[in-house]
XYZ file of N, CA and C in Angstrom:
303
model
N 141.828 50.700 156.096
C 141.809 50.881 154.442
C 141.912 51.996 153.839
N 141.962 51.953 152.878
C 142.032 53.620 153.059
C 141.455 53.830 152.493
N 141.390 54.935 152.536
C 140.150 55.419 151.899
C 140.496 56.836 151.004
N 139.711 56.684 150.091
C 139.988 58.575 148.381
C 139.545 58.770 149.020
N 140.243 59.601 148.578
C 140.952 60.860 149.044
C 139.725 61.512 148.047
N 138.736 61.908 148.228
C 137.617 63.090 147.389
C 138.947 64.623 146.679
N 138.741 64.385 146.134
C 139.664 65.702 144.561
C 138.245 66.429 144.654
N 138.799 67.824 144.984
C 137.762 68.573 144.310
C 137.145 68.498 142.795
N 135.482 69.287 142.969
C 135.137 68.276 141.217
C 135.801 69.874 140.413
N 136.717 68.744 139.589
C 137.357 69.885 138.831
C 136.217 70.469 137.017
N 136.247 71.590 136.665
C 135.703 71.484 135.093
C 136.100 70.594 134.238
N 135.551 69.499 133.221
C 136.657 68.964 132.346
C 136.473 70.639 131.433
N 136.930 70.550 129.891
C 137.214 71.416 128.904
C 135.653 71.079 128.228
N 135.484 69.788 128.433
C 134.573 69.170 127.854
C 132.681 69.554 128.036
N 132.940 69.070 129.398
C 132.014 70.355 130.289
C 132.024 71.488 130.107
N 132.931 72.435 130.061
C 133.076 74.112 130.104
C 132.537 74.854 127.942
N 132.967 73.152 127.642
C 132.104 73.434 126.193
C 130.922 73.555 125.939
N 130.434 72.409 127.095
C 128.930 73.212 126.459
C 129.029 74.035 127.257
N 128.555 73.994 128.507
C 128.276 75.129 129.224
C 128.466 76.589 128.762
N 129.433 77.229 127.735
C 129.594 78.402 127.280
C 128.514 78.070 126.201
N 128.910 76.607 124.746
C 127.272 76.584 123.808
C 126.019 77.014 124.714
N 126.013 76.064 125.198
C 123.953 76.108 126.226
C 124.055 77.667 126.376
N 125.219 78.876 127.240
C 125.440 80.617 127.467
C 124.686 81.195 125.637
N 125.948 80.812 124.931
C 125.822 81.024 124.130
C 124.358 80.971 123.120
N 123.589 80.066 122.770
C 122.830 79.391 122.273
C 121.254 80.536 123.167
N 121.395 80.632 124.178
C 120.127 81.086 125.565
C 121.136 82.807 124.601
N 121.344 83.014 124.667
C 121.948 84.492 124.568
C 120.649 85.421 122.850
N 121.368 84.050 122.307
C 121.251 83.906 121.143
C 119.375 84.681 121.021
N 118.449 82.833 121.549
C 117.195 83.710 121.021
C 116.917 84.102 121.681
N 117.390 84.438 123.255
C 116.916 86.065 123.636
C 116.832 87.018 122.438
N 118.264 87.257 122.297
C 118.284 88.208 121.268
C 116.790 88.829 120.830
N 116.811 87.601 119.810
C 116.367 87.221 118.582
C 114.488 87.342 119.188
N 114.277 86.951 120.278
C 112.841 87.163 120.873
C 112.892 88.796 121.319
N 113.071 89.092 122.137
C 113.301 90.862 121.984
C 113.583 91.873 120.763
N 114.407 91.456 119.579
C 113.931 92.092 118.188
C 112.802 92.390 117.598
N 111.736 90.642 117.969
C 110.570 90.902 117.852
C 110.011 91.127 118.156
N 109.362 90.961 119.599
C 108.710 92.134 119.728
C 108.977 93.129 119.749
N 110.465 94.088 120.067
C 110.230 95.992 119.660
C 110.246 95.552 118.060
N 110.383 95.176 117.138
C 109.545 95.074 115.679
C 108.437 95.307 116.144
N 107.317 94.148 116.356
C 106.292 94.517 116.351
C 105.458 95.673 116.627
N 106.559 95.521 118.418
C 105.572 96.658 119.083
C 105.651 98.877 118.535
N 106.437 98.645 116.990
C 106.276 99.567 116.081
C 105.868 99.867 115.139
N 105.904 98.499 114.980
C 105.031 98.597 113.951
C 102.452 98.394 114.152
N 103.035 98.381 115.565
C 101.292 98.286 115.977
C 101.623 99.962 116.118
N 102.400 101.086 117.236
C 102.074 102.340 117.101
C 102.541 103.230 116.442
N 102.550 103.302 114.514
C 102.511 103.570 113.128
C 101.215 103.482 112.505
N 101.092 104.341 112.848
C 99.707 104.568 112.661
C 99.086 105.857 111.279
N 98.346 105.705 110.451
C 98.674 107.250 109.688
C 98.475 108.233 110.552
N 97.048 108.486 110.979
C 97.433 109.118 112.923
C 98.542 110.177 113.206
N 98.851 109.420 114.314
C 100.513 109.233 114.481
C 101.716 110.194 113.567
N 101.459 109.566 112.427
C 103.027 109.650 111.308
C 101.704 111.531 110.871
N 101.167 111.633 110.972
C 100.458 113.444 109.795
C 100.690 114.103 111.218
N 100.587 114.111 112.763
C 101.277 114.899 113.340
C 101.728 114.968 114.421
N 103.058 114.229 113.424
C 104.561 113.937 113.850
C 105.782 114.506 112.658
N 105.120 113.804 111.214
C 105.457 114.851 110.441
C 105.568 116.918 110.463
N 107.015 117.209 109.472
C 106.690 118.778 108.950
C 105.842 118.885 107.837
N 104.921 119.388 107.835
C 104.068 120.111 106.781
C 104.882 120.533 105.926
N 104.474 119.225 104.979
C 105.705 119.576 103.355
C 104.664 121.019 102.923
N 105.199 121.698 101.197
C 105.236 122.784 100.853
C 104.293 121.862 99.578
N 102.724 122.722 98.949
C 102.249 122.136 98.166
C 102.990 122.842 97.223
N 102.856 121.247 95.675
C 103.818 121.260 94.885
C 103.075 122.293 93.446
N 103.524 123.803 93.590
C 103.276 124.141 92.180
C 102.920 123.802 90.902
N 101.917 124.206 90.358
C 102.502 124.201 89.178
C 103.839 124.339 88.327
N 104.188 122.715 87.640
C 105.888 123.478 86.762
C 104.950 123.736 85.390
N 105.581 124.472 84.708
C 105.429 124.810 83.378
C 106.376 123.541 82.225
N 105.488 123.542 81.875
C 106.533 122.587 79.823
C 107.316 124.141 79.421
N 108.264 124.243 78.419
C 109.357 125.137 78.438
C 109.399 124.196 77.454
N 108.927 124.416 75.809
C 109.846 124.068 74.769
C 111.358 124.579 74.391
N 112.188 122.853 74.157
C 113.639 123.733 72.827
C 113.482 124.519 71.492
N 113.895 125.455 72.197
C 113.941 125.838 70.503
C 114.249 125.322 69.455
N 115.072 123.814 69.086
C 115.261 122.863 68.576
C 113.804 121.530 68.504
N 113.151 121.484 69.788
C 112.120 121.037 69.584
C 110.606 121.612 68.190
N 110.331 120.226 67.987
C 109.325 119.711 66.552
C 108.420 119.917 66.659
N 107.582 121.336 67.053
C 105.611 121.622 67.204
C 105.282 120.529 66.034
N 103.665 119.867 66.918
C 102.975 119.139 66.958
C 102.222 119.462 64.882
N 102.101 119.898 64.485
C 102.063 120.606 63.511
C 102.974 119.357 62.114
N 104.639 119.889 62.658
C 106.055 119.682 62.137
C 105.343 117.965 62.322
N 105.320 117.473 64.071
C 105.895 116.290 64.095
C 104.846 115.133 62.974
N 102.953 116.092 63.209
C 102.006 114.992 62.349
C 102.513 114.514 60.363
N 103.620 116.177 60.242
C 103.457 115.996 58.540
C 104.186 115.296 58.886
N 105.811 114.950 59.601
C 106.997 114.023 59.203
C 106.408 112.067 59.901
N 105.830 112.288 60.516
C 105.056 111.487 60.646
C 104.348 110.512 60.096
N 103.103 110.978 59.029
C 103.007 111.181 57.471
C 103.355 110.402 56.596
N 104.712 111.251 55.793
C 105.660 110.596 55.563
C 106.801 109.881 55.914
N 106.705 109.480 57.010
C 107.481 108.163 57.347
C 106.706 107.087 57.587
N 105.693 107.358 57.179
C 104.273 106.039 58.216
C 104.641 105.822 56.182
N 104.325 106.808 54.981
C 103.530 106.153 53.894
C 103.783 104.999 53.694
N 102.818 103.638 53.217
C 103.010 102.323 53.510
C 102.982 101.754 53.974
N 103.424 102.021 55.938
C 103.760 101.030 55.899
C 102.057 100.155 57.424
N 102.984 99.467 57.653
C 101.133 99.170 59.095
C 100.900 99.695 59.958
N 99.115 99.531 60.259
C 98.785 100.710 60.659
C 99.295 100.580 63.067
N 100.649 100.086 63.313
C 100.606 99.647 64.300
C 101.780 100.595 65.232
N 101.937 100.818 66.225
C 103.456 101.710 67.077
C 103.116 102.618 66.609
N 104.248 103.480 66.489
C 104.562 104.838 66.584
C 103.367 105.199 65.919
N 103.176 104.404 64.183
C 102.691 104.775 62.823
C 100.391 104.295 63.304
N 100.449 104.356 63.870
C 99.132 104.305 64.466
C 98.107 105.903 64.394
N 97.650 104.938 62.974
C 96.860 106.940 62.576
C 97.663 107.652 61.666
N 98.363 107.231 61.197
C 99.654 108.072 60.180
C 99.133 107.674 59.166
N 98.538 106.187 58.859
C 98.927 105.779 57.898
C 97.967 105.929 56.538
N 97.105 106.616 56.762
C 96.385 107.047 56.112
C 96.223 108.850 56.544
N 95.921 108.973 55.779
C 95.728 110.554 55.505
C 93.252 110.914 55.511
């Protein structure tokens, strides 16, 4: 009788494709798990005392003085204009308080 000769193990394209997909899935899973661990580690070390110690000290804000434009109306001029424009209108919105003298 003739014995069948064993052929060396050949991988078919189908099994090769499955192996590559399994490796790809494992790589993606490992990447995602590593990313979550790093994000959690960064979040736990960022506390206010750590940030205050490492950040450079900011200069204190000096008080800003508002300078009126030469074309801007004064408060008295605005009051007179509002009384004039709101005469006879309802007491709401911009005319609140300016409908009666």
